[in-house]
Amino acid sequence: MTDGGFETGSLTGRSGDGLELVQRASEGTPAEYANAESTPAERTDATAGSSSTGATLQRTPSVVIGIPAYNEANSIASVVKSASEFGDRVIVVDDGSRDETALVASEAGASVIQHEYNRGYGAALKTLFQAADQQGARHLVILDADNQHDPADVPRLVAAQRENDTEIVIGSRFGDGASTNAPPYRRAGLFVVNALTNMSIGAFRPSKRISDTQSGFRAYNRRAIVGLAEDAAIGSHMNASTDILYHAHQRGYDIDEIGIDVRYDVENASSYDPFSHGYNLVNNISTTVQNAHPLLSLGLPGLVSLLFGVSGTYWLVADYLATGSLSFLLTTLSALFWFGGFFACIAAVILHAMRVANRR
């Protein structure tokens, strides 16, 4: 049968938010490391939602490789075919592409989930977490669709995850043995974002620090897959990479890093504006810190601002008594410190009260 122009096989169904799932009949031959943990499955949630096809998945996948894609018709086939050698199943989320990404990915052997419109990188990740959860995957490895990542690194991430029982393993551009030809401006921006992200999650010790907080090449174990599939706080855009780290920090996940090779000289490499992307990340980090630690992030600066306001008022009064006139600059600065500090303290108290109420 066909659905929207795509061949369907063992599984066809619909999930929430207008998603269309196209599961091809061909399973492919999984790599040896994936075979080691694959087990028979009676019926997963995904198959239960597609009873009209009369088909069931024969195996619970050990390693699912997920690829979020947007207008990647030129590169997706080679990525899917290469990734298929290292996992039980490859799932491509076509995030509302205007080209033939979904068709090319399906013909290359991937299961394809289509968003009806472009919802953002984070939304594609959430769809992958939900699909992997429904299929009972033990490991979900996310990689990019533009050939910047080498799928041959997938077994290394999964092996490290199994050896250390780690919830998340990050393929790092800056870890031991890593290699990347990232432009200097991108390296500089990542340095700032990495530092801010580590500070926001309290990773001050070198042993806890994450060298590449924005890497899109990550492996998630079963616990992380289930948790992230259910977490509505994961953003729909590029800040999702940071949101996932906050999720991991709040739930006490262990995170490892493996050095990988990442190329920036590929055709159709990431086209995101690094400056707007960096601004959005920093803004997201600031907002998250304010919500997570309002007394520290807003209350303390607010108190400092009030102290400056008090000091400015004292000097203003002393200057008026001595000269009989008011300094416009000192009056303005004192008022700004007073009002800024007052509203920051009020906001800190309100956010803290909301956090306490939500915990109950």
Short mmCIF file of C-alpha atoms in Angstrom, two decimals:
data_model
loop_
_atom_site.label_atom_id
_atom_site.label_comp_id
_atom_site.label_asym_id
_atom_site.label_seq_id
_atom_site.Cartn_x
_atom_site.Cartn_y
_atom_site.Cartn_z
CA MET A 1 0.00 0.00 0.00
CA THR A 2 1.05 3.64 -0.26
CA ASP A 3 0.51 6.62 1.99
CA GLY A 4 1.42 10.09 0.86
CA GLY A 5 3.56 8.72 -1.93
CA PHE A 6 5.75 6.53 0.29
CA GLU A 7 5.92 2.78 0.31
CA THR A 8 4.76 1.28 3.59
CA GLY A 9 5.60 -2.12 4.91
CA SER A 10 5.57 -3.65 8.36
CA LEU A 11 4.24 -0.61 10.17
CA THR A 12 2.10 2.34 9.27
CA GLY A 13 0.37 4.53 11.83
CA ARG A 14 -0.17 7.99 13.20
CA SER A 15 1.06 9.52 16.40
CA GLY A 16 0.15 12.82 18.00
CA ASP A 17 0.66 16.32 16.55
CA GLY A 18 0.11 15.28 12.97
CA LEU A 19 3.00 12.84 12.66
CA GLU A 20 3.00 10.22 9.98
CA LEU A 21 5.03 7.07 10.53
CA VAL A 22 6.25 5.08 7.56
CA GLN A 23 7.97 1.84 8.61
CA ARG A 24 9.56 -0.16 5.83
CA ALA A 25 9.30 -3.96 5.84
CA SER A 26 13.04 -4.49 5.43
CA GLU A 27 14.83 -4.72 8.77
CA GLY A 28 18.35 -4.99 7.34
CA THR A 29 21.18 -6.88 8.99
CA PRO A 30 22.23 -5.31 12.29
CA ALA A 31 25.85 -5.11 13.29
CA GLU A 32 27.28 -7.76 15.59
CA TYR A 33 27.39 -5.47 18.60
CA ALA A 34 23.70 -4.71 18.18
CA ASN A 35 22.74 -8.36 17.76
CA ALA A 36 24.26 -9.16 21.13
CA GLU A 37 21.32 -7.63 23.01
CA SER A 38 18.38 -7.81 20.62
CA THR A 39 15.50 -9.83 21.99
CA PRO A 40 12.17 -11.06 20.61
CA ALA A 41 9.17 -8.83 21.25
CA GLU A 42 5.53 -9.88 21.40
CA ARG A 43 4.04 -6.55 20.44
CA THR A 44 5.31 -3.02 21.04
CA ASP A 45 3.20 0.09 21.53
CA ALA A 46 4.16 1.15 18.02
CA THR A 47 2.77 -2.02 16.47
CA ALA A 48 -0.29 -1.93 18.66
CA GLY A 49 -1.20 1.39 17.04
CA SER A 50 -1.03 -0.09 13.55
CA SER A 51 -3.16 -3.20 13.74
CA SER A 52 -4.71 -2.38 10.37
CA THR A 53 -1.58 -3.65 8.64
CA GLY A 54 -1.80 -7.00 10.40
CA ALA A 55 1.96 -6.92 10.96
CA THR A 56 4.11 -7.04 14.07
CA LEU A 57 7.73 -6.21 14.70
CA GLN A 58 9.71 -9.38 15.17
CA ARG A 59 12.44 -8.01 17.39
CA THR A 60 12.86 -5.36 20.02
CA PRO A 61 15.75 -3.28 18.65
CA SER A 62 18.85 -2.99 20.76
CA VAL A 63 20.32 -0.03 18.89
CA VAL A 64 18.11 2.49 17.08
CA ILE A 65 19.85 5.22 15.11
CA GLY A 66 17.82 8.41 14.90
CA ILE A 67 18.40 11.13 12.33
CA PRO A 68 16.57 14.46 12.45
CA ALA A 69 16.47 15.91 8.92
CA TYR A 70 15.28 19.08 7.24
CA ASN A 71 15.81 19.52 3.50
CA GLU A 72 18.59 16.92 3.42
CA ALA A 73 17.64 15.04 0.24
CA ASN A 74 21.18 15.37 -1.15
CA SER A 75 22.88 13.66 1.79
CA ILE A 76 20.31 11.58 3.66
CA ALA A 77 20.64 8.42 1.52
CA SER A 78 24.36 8.02 2.17
CA VAL A 79 23.91 8.70 5.88
CA VAL A 80 21.08 6.16 6.18
CA LYS A 81 22.95 3.46 4.27
CA SER A 82 26.10 3.95 6.33
CA ALA A 83 24.19 4.11 9.62
CA SER A 84 22.28 0.91 8.77
CA GLU A 85 25.50 -1.05 9.17
CA PHE A 86 25.73 -0.14 12.85
CA GLY A 87 22.19 -0.44 14.24
CA ASP A 88 19.09 -2.59 14.26
CA ARG A 89 16.91 0.16 12.86
CA VAL A 90 17.36 3.64 11.40
CA ILE A 91 14.60 6.20 11.96
CA VAL A 92 14.59 9.49 10.08
CA VAL A 93 12.37 12.33 11.26
CA ASP A 94 11.60 14.53 8.27
CA ASP A 95 10.86 17.85 9.95
CA GLY A 96 8.56 19.33 7.30
CA SER A 97 11.14 19.33 4.50
CA ARG A 98 10.27 21.06 1.25
CA ASP A 99 12.38 18.62 -0.78
CA GLU A 100 12.25 14.82 -1.14
CA THR A 101 14.09 14.03 2.10
CA ALA A 102 11.39 11.61 3.30
CA LEU A 103 11.16 9.73 0.00
CA VAL A 104 14.95 9.41 -0.38
CA ALA A 105 15.37 8.27 3.24
CA SER A 106 12.61 5.68 2.85
CA GLU A 107 14.13 4.32 -0.35
CA ALA A 108 17.51 4.09 1.40
CA GLY A 109 15.97 1.75 3.99
CA ALA A 110 15.04 4.03 6.88
CA SER A 111 11.79 4.18 8.79
CA VAL A 112 10.47 7.70 8.22
CA ILE A 113 8.39 9.88 10.52
CA GLN A 114 7.10 13.03 8.88
CA HIS A 115 6.18 16.30 10.56
CA GLU A 116 3.56 18.09 8.50
CA TYR A 117 5.43 21.38 8.93
CA ASN A 118 8.85 22.47 10.18
CA ARG A 119 8.66 22.30 13.97
CA GLY A 120 12.34 22.60 14.85
CA TYR A 121 15.31 20.44 15.81
CA GLY A 122 14.11 19.86 19.36
CA ALA A 123 10.70 18.72 18.14
CA ALA A 124 12.39 16.20 15.84
CA LEU A 125 14.43 14.90 18.78
CA LYS A 126 11.31 14.50 20.91
CA THR A 127 9.68 12.51 18.13
CA LEU A 128 12.74 10.24 18.00
CA PHE A 129 12.68 9.70 21.77
CA GLN A 130 9.01 8.79 21.63
CA ALA A 131 9.48 6.43 18.69
CA ALA A 132 12.46 4.70 20.32
CA ASP A 133 10.51 4.40 23.57
CA GLN A 134 7.52 2.84 21.80
CA GLN A 135 9.79 0.33 20.07
CA GLY A 136 11.53 -0.60 23.31
CA ALA A 137 15.00 0.40 22.11
CA ARG A 138 17.82 -0.12 24.58
CA HIS A 139 20.04 2.46 22.93
CA LEU A 140 19.13 5.46 20.79
CA VAL A 141 22.00 7.12 18.93
CA ILE A 142 21.29 10.52 17.38
CA LEU A 143 23.43 11.83 14.54
CA ASP A 144 23.15 14.58 11.93
CA ALA A 145 21.81 14.11 8.42
CA ASP A 146 24.43 16.21 6.60
CA ASN A 147 27.41 13.79 6.71
CA GLN A 148 29.25 15.80 9.39
CA HIS A 149 29.16 12.77 11.71
CA ASP A 150 30.71 9.40 10.93
CA PRO A 151 28.22 6.58 11.69
CA ALA A 152 31.21 4.28 12.20
CA ASP A 153 31.58 5.99 15.61
CA VAL A 154 28.19 4.62 16.73
CA PRO A 155 29.61 1.33 18.10
CA ARG A 156 32.17 3.26 20.16
CA LEU A 157 29.47 5.33 21.87
CA VAL A 158 27.26 2.30 22.50
CA ALA A 159 30.17 0.23 23.79
CA ALA A 160 31.13 2.98 26.25
CA GLN A 161 27.51 3.24 27.37
CA ARG A 162 27.24 -0.48 28.01
CA GLU A 163 30.60 -0.72 29.74
CA ASN A 164 29.91 2.11 32.20
CA ASP A 165 26.09 1.85 32.35
CA THR A 166 25.93 5.55 31.45
CA GLU A 167 22.64 7.20 30.60
CA ILE A 168 24.13 9.57 28.01
CA VAL A 169 27.33 9.35 25.97
CA ILE A 170 28.26 12.44 23.97
CA GLY A 171 30.36 12.33 20.83
CA SER A 172 32.64 15.28 21.57
CA ARG A 173 34.43 17.51 19.08
CA PHE A 174 36.87 18.49 21.81
CA GLY A 175 37.41 15.24 23.76
CA ASP A 176 40.47 13.01 23.77
CA GLY A 177 41.22 11.78 20.27
CA ALA A 178 38.68 14.11 18.66
CA SER A 179 39.26 15.79 15.32
CA THR A 180 37.34 18.68 13.78
CA ASN A 181 37.93 21.41 11.23
CA ALA A 182 35.41 23.78 12.82
CA PRO A 183 36.05 27.44 11.90
CA PRO A 184 37.69 29.61 14.61
CA TYR A 185 34.57 31.73 15.16
CA ARG A 186 32.52 28.59 15.80
CA ARG A 187 35.10 27.27 18.24
CA ALA A 188 35.06 30.58 20.10
CA GLY A 189 31.28 30.58 20.31
CA LEU A 190 31.19 26.99 21.51
CA PHE A 191 33.78 27.80 24.19
CA VAL A 192 31.51 30.50 25.61
CA VAL A 193 28.35 28.38 25.40
CA ASN A 194 30.11 25.35 26.92
CA ALA A 195 31.37 27.46 29.83
CA LEU A 196 27.93 28.97 30.51
CA THR A 197 26.17 25.62 30.25
CA ASN A 198 28.59 23.93 32.64
CA MET A 199 28.21 26.78 35.12
CA SER A 200 24.42 26.61 34.91
CA ILE A 201 24.36 22.91 35.84
CA GLY A 202 27.00 23.33 38.54
CA ALA A 203 29.71 21.38 36.69
CA PHE A 204 32.66 23.31 38.13
CA ARG A 205 34.99 20.39 38.74
CA PRO A 206 37.03 19.24 35.72
CA SER A 207 35.75 15.67 36.18
CA LYS A 208 32.13 16.86 35.81
CA ARG A 209 32.68 19.36 33.02
CA ILE A 210 31.23 18.61 29.56
CA SER A 211 33.61 19.55 26.77
CA ASP A 212 30.95 19.67 24.02
CA THR A 213 27.54 20.62 25.37
CA GLN A 214 26.09 21.26 21.89
CA SER A 215 27.12 18.06 20.13
CA GLY A 216 24.30 16.49 18.14
CA PHE A 217 25.96 13.06 18.20
CA ARG A 218 24.73 11.35 21.39
CA ALA A 219 23.81 7.90 22.65
CA TYR A 220 20.96 7.43 25.15
CA ASN A 221 20.22 4.28 27.15
CA ARG A 222 16.79 2.94 28.03
CA ARG A 223 16.36 5.06 31.17
CA ALA A 224 17.25 8.26 29.31
CA ILE A 225 15.02 7.37 26.34
CA VAL A 226 11.96 6.86 28.56
CA GLY A 227 12.65 9.97 30.63
CA LEU A 228 13.19 12.25 27.65
CA ALA A 229 10.19 10.86 25.78
CA GLU A 230 7.99 11.95 28.68
CA ASP A 231 9.63 15.33 29.41
CA ALA A 232 7.53 18.18 28.03
CA ALA A 233 10.19 20.71 29.09
CA ILE A 234 12.49 19.83 26.19
CA GLY A 235 12.37 22.79 23.79
CA SER A 236 11.40 22.48 20.14
CA HIS A 237 14.38 24.31 18.68
CA MET A 238 18.19 24.21 18.82
CA ASN A 239 18.24 24.85 22.57
CA ALA A 240 16.99 21.27 23.04
CA SER A 241 20.60 20.06 23.32
CA THR A 242 20.99 22.19 26.45
CA ASP A 243 17.54 21.26 27.78
CA ILE A 244 18.52 17.59 27.60
CA LEU A 245 21.57 18.28 29.76
CA TYR A 246 19.36 20.03 32.32
CA HIS A 247 17.07 17.01 32.26
CA ALA A 248 20.07 14.75 32.87
CA HIS A 249 21.38 16.93 35.70
CA GLN A 250 18.03 17.08 37.48
CA ARG A 251 17.63 13.29 37.35
CA GLY A 252 21.19 12.42 38.26
CA TYR A 253 22.15 10.83 34.94
CA ASP A 254 25.76 9.91 34.31
CA ILE A 255 27.30 11.51 31.22
CA ASP A 256 30.40 10.31 29.37
CA GLU A 257 32.17 11.75 26.35
CA ILE A 258 33.96 10.03 23.49
CA GLY A 259 36.17 11.95 21.06
CA ILE A 260 34.83 11.83 17.48
CA ASP A 261 35.65 13.22 14.05
CA VAL A 262 33.36 16.01 12.83
CA ARG A 263 33.64 17.57 9.39
CA TYR A 264 32.54 21.08 8.40
CA ASP A 265 33.69 20.89 4.79
CA VAL A 266 30.75 18.77 3.65
CA GLU A 267 28.13 19.90 1.17
CA ASN A 268 25.01 21.39 2.78
CA ALA A 269 26.62 21.58 6.22
CA SER A 270 24.58 23.15 9.01
CA SER A 271 23.22 26.48 7.81
CA TYR A 272 22.14 27.84 11.18
CA ASP A 273 23.34 31.41 11.75
CA PRO A 274 25.97 30.92 14.50
CA PHE A 275 25.36 34.36 15.98
CA SER A 276 21.58 34.10 16.33
CA HIS A 277 22.01 30.47 17.41
CA GLY A 278 24.51 31.55 20.08
CA TYR A 279 22.23 34.35 21.28
CA ASN A 280 19.29 31.96 21.58
CA LEU A 281 21.40 29.45 23.51
CA VAL A 282 22.70 32.06 25.94
CA ASN A 283 19.18 33.44 26.40
CA ASN A 284 17.86 29.94 27.06
CA ILE A 285 20.63 29.25 29.58
CA SER A 286 19.90 32.52 31.40
CA THR A 287 16.16 31.82 31.55
CA THR A 288 16.71 28.28 32.79
CA VAL A 289 19.12 29.42 35.51
CA GLN A 290 16.67 32.08 36.64
CA ASN A 291 13.88 29.53 36.92
CA ALA A 292 16.06 26.89 38.60
CA HIS A 293 17.93 29.18 41.03
CA PRO A 294 15.89 32.41 41.36
CA LEU A 295 17.27 33.48 44.74
CA LEU A 296 20.84 33.13 43.51
CA SER A 297 20.45 34.39 39.95
CA LEU A 298 17.94 37.21 40.61
CA GLY A 299 17.77 37.74 44.35
CA LEU A 300 21.50 38.22 44.94
CA PRO A 301 22.02 40.68 42.06
CA GLY A 302 18.85 42.45 43.20
CA LEU A 303 20.27 42.93 46.71
CA VAL A 304 23.54 44.21 45.28
CA SER A 305 21.59 46.65 43.11
CA LEU A 306 19.66 47.88 46.15
CA LEU A 307 22.93 48.46 48.01
CA PHE A 308 24.17 50.59 45.12
CA GLY A 309 20.87 52.44 45.21
CA VAL A 310 21.23 53.14 48.95
CA SER A 311 24.82 54.26 48.49
CA GLY A 312 23.85 56.52 45.57
CA THR A 313 21.03 58.04 47.60
CA TYR A 314 23.42 58.73 50.49
CA TRP A 315 25.90 60.49 48.20
CA LEU A 316 23.06 62.37 46.52
CA VAL A 317 21.77 63.73 49.85
CA ALA A 318 25.31 64.58 51.01
CA ASP A 319 26.01 66.42 47.74
CA TYR A 320 22.72 68.33 47.99
CA LEU A 321 23.47 69.46 51.55
CA ALA A 322 26.93 70.60 50.50
CA THR A 323 26.06 72.34 47.20
CA GLY A 324 22.32 72.96 47.34
CA SER A 325 21.81 71.25 43.97
CA LEU A 326 21.04 67.74 42.76
CA SER A 327 23.25 65.83 40.32
CA PHE A 328 21.12 64.60 37.41
CA LEU A 329 23.48 61.67 36.69
CA LEU A 330 23.64 60.54 40.32
CA THR A 331 19.87 60.89 40.71
CA THR A 332 19.25 58.80 37.58
CA LEU A 333 21.72 56.06 38.55
CA SER A 334 20.36 55.85 42.10
CA ALA A 335 16.79 55.51 40.81
CA LEU A 336 17.81 52.80 38.31
CA PHE A 337 19.59 50.79 41.00
CA TRP A 338 16.65 51.17 43.37
CA PHE A 339 13.98 50.10 40.89
CA GLY A 340 16.12 47.41 39.25
CA GLY A 341 17.05 45.85 42.57
CA PHE A 342 13.51 46.05 43.91
CA PHE A 343 11.91 44.32 40.92
CA ALA A 344 14.68 41.69 40.75
CA CYS A 345 14.11 40.79 44.41
CA ILE A 346 10.34 40.62 43.90
CA ALA A 347 10.76 38.37 40.86
CA ALA A 348 13.17 36.12 42.79
CA VAL A 349 10.71 35.69 45.65
CA ILE A 350 7.81 34.91 43.29
CA LEU A 351 9.80 32.37 41.25
CA HIS A 352 11.10 30.73 44.42
CA ALA A 353 7.56 30.47 45.82
CA MET A 354 6.39 28.91 42.55
CA ARG A 355 9.20 26.33 42.66
CA VAL A 356 8.35 25.41 46.25
CA ALA A 357 4.64 25.09 45.37
CA ASN A 358 5.41 22.88 42.36
CA ARG A 359 7.43 20.50 44.53
CA ARG A 360 4.49 19.83 46.82
#
